[in-house]
Each structure stands twice: as C-alpha cells, then as structure tokens.
Amino acid sequence: MTSFDDLPLHLPAHCQSVPLDKCYRLLNHGPTVLVSAAHAGEANVMAAAWACALDFAPPKVTVVLDKQTRTRALVEASGQFVLQLPTRAQARLTLDVGTDSAVQHPDKLQRHGVELFRAPAAPGAPLVACCAGWLVCRLIPEPHNQQAYDLFIGEVTAAWADERVFQQGRWKFDTAPDDLRTLHYVAGGQFYVTGDSLQLPSSMPE
C-alpha cells in the first residue's frame, strides 16, 4: 500500500499551472485518464476511459468509477480526486493499474512502478508523475448518480500540464515528443494515440 503521508511535495520540471477557465481543454479530446485519490494515509490510482468536461464556470468534470474499485472508496471518503492524462510512454502502466485491483493487491502501485507526488497548491491530492496533465477535483456529492450509474461529478480546483505539450491553453501534439501524446483506450489492451491536428479557418464573419 502506498502511504500518502510519505509523498514528496513539489512540482516536476515542465509542469505549469493551467488557468481554470482553460482546464476543460485538457479533456476535450476524450483521452483515457488515471484517477487518483487518498484518505487516511492511503493512496491509490486506477484507469478510466469514461471521463469528460461538464461545465465551464466553475469548471466541472465527470468520471465513471466502478463500485468494486478501491479508488472509488477513497474518493467517497476524502471528497477529492485527481484526473490525470497518461502519455504514450505510460501505456503499460495505464493498462496495468486499470487491470489490477488494490482490493486484491494492496501493493499494486509498487508492483507497477507508479510514482506519486503532491503539488504545493493542492497538498491533499496524490498526483501521478510524468503525465501530460492533471486536474484536482472537489467531489460534488450526488448520491443517486453515484449509486445508480457509478457517475461522479467534480469541480476542478487546480490544474497543471506539461508545458512541452500544452501551452497557452492549447495542445501542441504536432511539435511535442511522441512519447507525450495522450492515450485513447478501445478494448482488449488496445490503445490509440492522439494524432496530428487539423486546423480549419473560422467560418464566422469577421
């Protein structure tokens, strides 16, 4: 089991704050996410394919968390979770933490080499190192949605991104290293990687 209290408090190199009015853009292209949470000294991480932006002001997100997962229990107990965007370089890690359960394997983060840290602006949240983006969220309790549909809603309270791939509120996949491209999970261990951009001129009159 990973102890939350022992996590380092720092921001990694290339990690820059994202204004909250732009943080929805981290999720707009529909990437697979890693969901992390901590409570009573315990931290855990799971993968989720069903997460999206919900609202702009204040920014809100949704994510589906199965009842059988340990991470969901930590979210419900702590009232907080983090969505982070794993990269191509983390595809194996993402599949492994999405397949293994901490219920059966309390040491799953150590088994799969998951490195966690805490950000000074949100010291109560565990963040997964080497991701392309992070959104710290305060749980908005919706007991019916959570119980009936496994659907969780969070208000984003802080966000960061790797400046090598996300700058001035926009993704820069065309110029960033390929290993920083984000992932899209299909099924059966298959991912697609975010591809090239297609920029169209505005159709609105000047």
PDB file of C-alpha atoms in Angstrom:
ATOM      1  CA  MET A   1       0.000   0.000   0.000  1.00  0.00           C
ATOM      2  CA  THR A   2       1.303   3.467  -0.887  1.00  0.00           C
ATOM      3  CA  SER A   3       1.470   5.857   2.064  1.00  0.00           C
ATOM      4  CA  PHE A   4       0.149   9.280   1.157  1.00  0.00           C
ATOM      5  CA  ASP A   5       1.998  10.932   4.016  1.00  0.00           C
ATOM      6  CA  ASP A   6       5.371   9.986   2.519  1.00  0.00           C
ATOM      7  CA  LEU A   7       4.778  11.556  -0.912  1.00  0.00           C
ATOM      8  CA  PRO A   8       7.133  14.389  -1.950  1.00  0.00           C
ATOM      9  CA  LEU A   9       5.699  17.908  -2.109  1.00  0.00           C
ATOM     10  CA  HIS A  10       6.898  19.597  -5.325  1.00  0.00           C
ATOM     11  CA  LEU A  11       6.066  20.381  -8.940  1.00  0.00           C
ATOM     12  CA  PRO A  12       8.051  18.385 -11.521  1.00  0.00           C
ATOM     13  CA  ALA A  13      10.058  20.012 -14.296  1.00  0.00           C
ATOM     14  CA  HIS A  14       7.936  21.247 -17.223  1.00  0.00           C
ATOM     15  CA  CYS A  15       4.800  21.295 -15.024  1.00  0.00           C
ATOM     16  CA  GLN A  16       2.951  24.594 -15.415  1.00  0.00           C
ATOM     17  CA  SER A  17      -0.329  25.835 -13.979  1.00  0.00           C
ATOM     18  CA  VAL A  18      -3.363  25.863 -16.313  1.00  0.00           C
ATOM     19  CA  PRO A  19      -5.946  28.651 -15.769  1.00  0.00           C
ATOM     20  CA  LEU A  20      -9.217  27.158 -14.593  1.00  0.00           C
ATOM     21  CA  ASP A  21     -11.139  28.786 -17.449  1.00  0.00           C
ATOM     22  CA  LYS A  22      -8.976  26.772 -19.877  1.00  0.00           C
ATOM     23  CA  CYS A  23      -8.718  23.494 -17.970  1.00  0.00           C
ATOM     24  CA  TYR A  24     -11.639  21.869 -19.824  1.00  0.00           C
ATOM     25  CA  ARG A  25      -9.352  21.753 -22.877  1.00  0.00           C
ATOM     26  CA  LEU A  26      -7.245  19.137 -21.156  1.00  0.00           C
ATOM     27  CA  LEU A  27     -10.150  16.688 -21.547  1.00  0.00           C
ATOM     28  CA  ASN A  28     -11.857  17.921 -24.711  1.00  0.00           C
ATOM     29  CA  HIS A  29     -10.209  15.353 -26.988  1.00  0.00           C
ATOM     30  CA  GLY A  30     -11.531  12.422 -24.966  1.00  0.00           C
ATOM     31  CA  PRO A  31      -8.368  10.854 -23.528  1.00  0.00           C
ATOM     32  CA  THR A  32      -8.100   7.933 -21.161  1.00  0.00           C
ATOM     33  CA  VAL A  33      -7.395   9.193 -17.641  1.00  0.00           C
ATOM     34  CA  LEU A  34      -5.790   7.962 -14.465  1.00  0.00           C
ATOM     35  CA  VAL A  35      -7.914   8.623 -11.373  1.00  0.00           C
ATOM     36  CA  SER A  36      -6.125   9.006  -8.051  1.00  0.00           C
ATOM     37  CA  ALA A  37      -7.344   9.630  -4.520  1.00  0.00           C
ATOM     38  CA  ALA A  38      -6.119   9.370  -0.941  1.00  0.00           C
ATOM     39  CA  HIS A  39      -7.641   9.023   2.514  1.00  0.00           C
ATOM     40  CA  ALA A  40      -6.312   8.206   5.975  1.00  0.00           C
ATOM     41  CA  GLY A  41      -2.754   7.855   4.689  1.00  0.00           C
ATOM     42  CA  GLU A  42      -3.651   5.504   1.804  1.00  0.00           C
ATOM     43  CA  ALA A  43      -3.311   6.489  -1.862  1.00  0.00           C
ATOM     44  CA  ASN A  44      -4.408   4.616  -4.953  1.00  0.00           C
ATOM     45  CA  VAL A  45      -4.684   5.000  -8.738  1.00  0.00           C
ATOM     46  CA  MET A  46      -6.969   3.440 -11.346  1.00  0.00           C
ATOM     47  CA  ALA A  47      -7.521   3.939 -15.077  1.00  0.00           C
ATOM     48  CA  ALA A  48     -10.827   5.207 -16.512  1.00  0.00           C
ATOM     49  CA  ALA A  49     -11.898   5.593 -20.131  1.00  0.00           C
ATOM     50  CA  TRP A  50     -15.164   7.427 -19.405  1.00  0.00           C
ATOM     51  CA  ALA A  51     -14.303  10.944 -18.233  1.00  0.00           C
ATOM     52  CA  CYS A  52     -15.227  14.300 -19.730  1.00  0.00           C
ATOM     53  CA  ALA A  53     -15.631  18.025 -19.148  1.00  0.00           C
ATOM     54  CA  LEU A  54     -19.081  19.019 -17.889  1.00  0.00           C
ATOM     55  CA  ASP A  55     -19.138  22.779 -17.280  1.00  0.00           C
ATOM     56  CA  PHE A  56     -17.050  25.942 -17.650  1.00  0.00           C
ATOM     57  CA  ALA A  57     -17.630  28.211 -14.637  1.00  0.00           C
ATOM     58  CA  PRO A  58     -16.871  26.816 -12.232  1.00  0.00           C
ATOM     59  CA  PRO A  59     -15.193  24.069 -14.257  1.00  0.00           C
ATOM     60  CA  LYS A  60     -16.651  20.622 -13.640  1.00  0.00           C
ATOM     61  CA  VAL A  61     -15.865  17.125 -14.863  1.00  0.00           C
ATOM     62  CA  THR A  62     -17.491  13.701 -14.749  1.00  0.00           C
ATOM     63  CA  VAL A  63     -15.945  10.251 -14.415  1.00  0.00           C
ATOM     64  CA  VAL A  64     -17.373   6.743 -14.090  1.00  0.00           C
ATOM     65  CA  LEU A  65     -15.934   4.753 -11.154  1.00  0.00           C
ATOM     66  CA  ASP A  66     -16.991   1.149 -10.619  1.00  0.00           C
ATOM     67  CA  LYS A  67     -18.240   0.141  -7.182  1.00  0.00           C
ATOM     68  CA  GLN A  68     -15.652  -2.624  -6.902  1.00  0.00           C
ATOM     69  CA  THR A  69     -12.651  -0.289  -7.059  1.00  0.00           C
ATOM     70  CA  ARG A  70     -10.590   0.803  -4.071  1.00  0.00           C
ATOM     71  CA  THR A  71     -10.037   4.229  -5.633  1.00  0.00           C
ATOM     72  CA  ARG A  72     -13.775   4.911  -5.597  1.00  0.00           C
ATOM     73  CA  ALA A  73     -13.893   4.207  -1.849  1.00  0.00           C
ATOM     74  CA  LEU A  74     -11.046   6.693  -1.324  1.00  0.00           C
ATOM     75  CA  VAL A  75     -12.852   9.318  -3.422  1.00  0.00           C
ATOM     76  CA  GLU A  76     -16.035   8.924  -1.415  1.00  0.00           C
ATOM     77  CA  ALA A  77     -14.166   9.056   1.894  1.00  0.00           C
ATOM     78  CA  SER A  78     -11.952  12.035   1.048  1.00  0.00           C
ATOM     79  CA  GLY A  79     -14.303  14.105  -1.122  1.00  0.00           C
ATOM     80  CA  GLN A  80     -11.498  14.704  -3.615  1.00  0.00           C
ATOM     81  CA  PHE A  81      -9.935  13.081  -6.672  1.00  0.00           C
ATOM     82  CA  VAL A  82      -7.436  13.824  -9.433  1.00  0.00           C
ATOM     83  CA  LEU A  83      -7.815  13.175 -13.145  1.00  0.00           C
ATOM     84  CA  GLN A  84      -4.515  12.956 -14.966  1.00  0.00           C
ATOM     85  CA  LEU A  85      -3.689  12.290 -18.597  1.00  0.00           C
ATOM     86  CA  PRO A  86      -1.218   9.456 -19.098  1.00  0.00           C
ATOM     87  CA  THR A  87       1.085   9.522 -22.098  1.00  0.00           C
ATOM     88  CA  ARG A  88       2.168   7.041 -24.734  1.00  0.00           C
ATOM     89  CA  ALA A  89       5.186   6.261 -22.583  1.00  0.00           C
ATOM     90  CA  GLN A  90       2.785   5.241 -19.789  1.00  0.00           C
ATOM     91  CA  ALA A  91       0.555   2.912 -21.811  1.00  0.00           C
ATOM     92  CA  ARG A  92       1.713  -0.231 -19.990  1.00  0.00           C
ATOM     93  CA  LEU A  93       1.366   1.454 -16.594  1.00  0.00           C
ATOM     94  CA  THR A  94      -2.146   2.636 -17.524  1.00  0.00           C
ATOM     95  CA  LEU A  95      -3.249  -0.833 -18.597  1.00  0.00           C
ATOM     96  CA  ASP A  96      -1.750  -2.438 -15.505  1.00  0.00           C
ATOM     97  CA  VAL A  97      -3.320  -0.110 -12.925  1.00  0.00           C
ATOM     98  CA  GLY A  98      -6.616  -0.387 -14.798  1.00  0.00           C
ATOM     99  CA  THR A  99      -6.471  -4.195 -14.690  1.00  0.00           C
ATOM    100  CA  ASP A 100      -5.053  -4.815 -11.213  1.00  0.00           C
ATOM    101  CA  SER A 101      -7.217  -4.009  -8.198  1.00  0.00           C
ATOM    102  CA  ALA A 102      -5.842  -2.723  -4.918  1.00  0.00           C
ATOM    103  CA  VAL A 103      -8.577  -4.752  -3.222  1.00  0.00           C
ATOM    104  CA  GLN A 104      -6.723  -7.950  -4.170  1.00  0.00           C
ATOM    105  CA  HIS A 105      -3.259  -6.385  -4.488  1.00  0.00           C
ATOM    106  CA  PRO A 106      -2.702  -3.585  -1.940  1.00  0.00           C
ATOM    107  CA  ASP A 107       0.842  -3.133  -3.280  1.00  0.00           C
ATOM    108  CA  LYS A 108      -0.287  -2.634  -6.899  1.00  0.00           C
ATOM    109  CA  LEU A 109       1.290   0.821  -7.259  1.00  0.00           C
ATOM    110  CA  GLN A 110       4.676  -0.510  -6.216  1.00  0.00           C
ATOM    111  CA  ARG A 111       4.223  -3.573  -8.453  1.00  0.00           C
ATOM    112  CA  HIS A 112       3.673  -1.372 -11.492  1.00  0.00           C
ATOM    113  CA  GLY A 113       6.160   1.393 -10.708  1.00  0.00           C
ATOM    114  CA  VAL A 114       3.639   4.204 -10.152  1.00  0.00           C
ATOM    115  CA  GLU A 115       5.349   7.333  -8.830  1.00  0.00           C
ATOM    116  CA  LEU A 116       3.196   9.830  -6.931  1.00  0.00           C
ATOM    117  CA  PHE A 117       3.793  13.375  -5.727  1.00  0.00           C
ATOM    118  CA  ARG A 118       1.847  16.234  -4.129  1.00  0.00           C
ATOM    119  CA  ALA A 119       1.576  19.755  -5.518  1.00  0.00           C
ATOM    120  CA  PRO A 120       2.095  22.679  -3.104  1.00  0.00           C
ATOM    121  CA  ALA A 121      -1.169  24.267  -4.282  1.00  0.00           C
ATOM    122  CA  ALA A 122      -3.142  21.062  -3.544  1.00  0.00           C
ATOM    123  CA  PRO A 123      -1.218  19.144  -0.873  1.00  0.00           C
ATOM    124  CA  GLY A 124      -4.147  16.851  -0.080  1.00  0.00           C
ATOM    125  CA  ALA A 125      -4.181  15.217  -3.521  1.00  0.00           C
ATOM    126  CA  PRO A 126      -1.916  12.451  -4.903  1.00  0.00           C
ATOM    127  CA  LEU A 127      -0.723  13.148  -8.458  1.00  0.00           C
ATOM    128  CA  VAL A 128       0.822  10.595 -10.831  1.00  0.00           C
ATOM    129  CA  ALA A 129       4.242  11.642 -12.104  1.00  0.00           C
ATOM    130  CA  CYS A 130       5.133  12.012 -15.809  1.00  0.00           C
ATOM    131  CA  CYS A 131       1.588  12.605 -17.077  1.00  0.00           C
ATOM    132  CA  ALA A 132       0.679  15.263 -19.646  1.00  0.00           C
ATOM    133  CA  GLY A 133      -1.922  16.991 -17.475  1.00  0.00           C
ATOM    134  CA  TRP A 134      -3.541  16.964 -14.038  1.00  0.00           C
ATOM    135  CA  LEU A 135      -6.907  18.211 -12.734  1.00  0.00           C
ATOM    136  CA  VAL A 136      -7.523  18.256  -8.983  1.00  0.00           C
ATOM    137  CA  CYS A 137     -11.245  17.993  -8.277  1.00  0.00           C
ATOM    138  CA  ARG A 138     -13.514  18.504  -5.288  1.00  0.00           C
ATOM    139  CA  LEU A 139     -16.231  15.868  -5.268  1.00  0.00           C
ATOM    140  CA  ILE A 140     -19.743  17.246  -5.728  1.00  0.00           C
ATOM    141  CA  PRO A 141     -21.795  14.615  -3.903  1.00  0.00           C
ATOM    142  CA  GLU A 142     -24.633  13.199  -6.000  1.00  0.00           C
ATOM    143  CA  PRO A 143     -25.570  10.014  -4.111  1.00  0.00           C
ATOM    144  CA  HIS A 144     -28.206   8.858  -6.616  1.00  0.00           C
ATOM    145  CA  ASN A 145     -25.942   9.233  -9.646  1.00  0.00           C
ATOM    146  CA  GLN A 146     -23.051   7.599  -7.826  1.00  0.00           C
ATOM    147  CA  GLN A 147     -25.077   4.611  -6.662  1.00  0.00           C
ATOM    148  CA  ALA A 148     -27.284   4.090  -9.720  1.00  0.00           C
ATOM    149  CA  TYR A 149     -24.849   4.964 -12.516  1.00  0.00           C
ATOM    150  CA  ASP A 150     -21.353   4.990 -10.935  1.00  0.00           C
ATOM    151  CA  LEU A 151     -21.174   8.599 -12.167  1.00  0.00           C
ATOM    152  CA  PHE A 152     -19.088  11.064 -10.166  1.00  0.00           C
ATOM    153  CA  ILE A 153     -19.011  14.846 -10.614  1.00  0.00           C
ATOM    154  CA  GLY A 154     -16.123  17.042  -9.532  1.00  0.00           C
ATOM    155  CA  GLU A 155     -15.347  20.741  -9.527  1.00  0.00           C
ATOM    156  CA  VAL A 156     -11.817  21.447 -10.740  1.00  0.00           C
ATOM    157  CA  THR A 157      -9.916  23.447  -8.138  1.00  0.00           C
ATOM    158  CA  ALA A 158      -6.403  23.307  -9.641  1.00  0.00           C
ATOM    159  CA  ALA A 159      -4.879  22.168 -12.935  1.00  0.00           C
ATOM    160  CA  TRP A 160      -1.428  21.717 -14.446  1.00  0.00           C
ATOM    161  CA  ALA A 161       0.029  20.482 -17.721  1.00  0.00           C
ATOM    162  CA  ASP A 162       3.402  19.597 -19.168  1.00  0.00           C
ATOM    163  CA  GLU A 163       4.434  22.767 -20.986  1.00  0.00           C
ATOM    164  CA  ARG A 164       6.185  20.731 -23.668  1.00  0.00           C
ATOM    165  CA  VAL A 165       2.824  19.506 -24.956  1.00  0.00           C
ATOM    166  CA  PHE A 166       0.229  22.028 -23.629  1.00  0.00           C
ATOM    167  CA  GLN A 167       0.882  25.776 -23.872  1.00  0.00           C
ATOM    168  CA  GLN A 168      -1.306  28.876 -23.644  1.00  0.00           C
ATOM    169  CA  GLY A 169      -4.459  26.801 -23.312  1.00  0.00           C
ATOM    170  CA  ARG A 170      -3.801  24.548 -26.330  1.00  0.00           C
ATOM    171  CA  TRP A 171      -2.361  21.133 -27.041  1.00  0.00           C
ATOM    172  CA  LYS A 172       0.841  21.062 -29.107  1.00  0.00           C
ATOM    173  CA  PHE A 173       0.971  17.411 -30.108  1.00  0.00           C
ATOM    174  CA  ASP A 174       2.390  18.249 -33.545  1.00  0.00           C
ATOM    175  CA  THR A 175       5.596  19.656 -32.093  1.00  0.00           C
ATOM    176  CA  ALA A 176       5.919  17.728 -28.810  1.00  0.00           C
ATOM    177  CA  PRO A 177       7.835  14.460 -28.422  1.00  0.00           C
ATOM    178  CA  ASP A 178       5.737  11.465 -29.489  1.00  0.00           C
ATOM    179  CA  ASP A 179       6.005   9.917 -26.027  1.00  0.00           C
ATOM    180  CA  LEU A 180       3.958  12.853 -24.646  1.00  0.00           C
ATOM    181  CA  ARG A 181       0.914  12.109 -26.832  1.00  0.00           C
ATOM    182  CA  THR A 182      -2.130  11.104 -24.819  1.00  0.00           C
ATOM    183  CA  LEU A 183      -3.975   7.779 -24.965  1.00  0.00           C
ATOM    184  CA  HIS A 184      -7.437   6.625 -26.065  1.00  0.00           C
ATOM    185  CA  TYR A 185      -8.442   3.175 -24.863  1.00  0.00           C
ATOM    186  CA  VAL A 186     -10.526   0.900 -27.099  1.00  0.00           C
ATOM    187  CA  ALA A 187     -10.675  -2.581 -25.525  1.00  0.00           C
ATOM    188  CA  GLY A 188      -8.634  -5.732 -25.014  1.00  0.00           C
ATOM    189  CA  GLY A 189      -5.400  -3.909 -24.250  1.00  0.00           C
ATOM    190  CA  GLN A 190      -5.603  -1.739 -27.371  1.00  0.00           C
ATOM    191  CA  PHE A 191      -4.953   1.998 -27.267  1.00  0.00           C
ATOM    192  CA  TYR A 192      -4.903   4.663 -29.934  1.00  0.00           C
ATOM    193  CA  VAL A 193      -2.521   7.581 -29.533  1.00  0.00           C
ATOM    194  CA  THR A 194      -3.610  11.173 -30.149  1.00  0.00           C
ATOM    195  CA  GLY A 195      -2.704  12.007 -33.742  1.00  0.00           C
ATOM    196  CA  ASP A 196      -1.995  15.038 -35.895  1.00  0.00           C
ATOM    197  CA  SER A 197      -4.097  18.187 -35.754  1.00  0.00           C
ATOM    198  CA  LEU A 198      -6.333  19.584 -38.479  1.00  0.00           C
ATOM    199  CA  GLN A 199      -6.646  23.358 -38.153  1.00  0.00           C
ATOM    200  CA  LEU A 200      -9.525  24.955 -40.056  1.00  0.00           C
ATOM    201  CA  PRO A 201     -10.106  28.674 -40.561  1.00  0.00           C
ATOM    202  CA  SER A 202     -13.057  30.138 -38.728  1.00  0.00           C
ATOM    203  CA  SER A 203     -16.341  30.159 -40.654  1.00  0.00           C
ATOM    204  CA  MET A 204     -17.639  33.085 -38.607  1.00  0.00           C
ATOM    205  CA  PRO A 205     -17.670  36.545 -40.241  1.00  0.00           C
ATOM    206  CA  GLU A 206     -15.039  38.983 -39.056  1.00  0.00           C
TER     207      GLU A 206
END
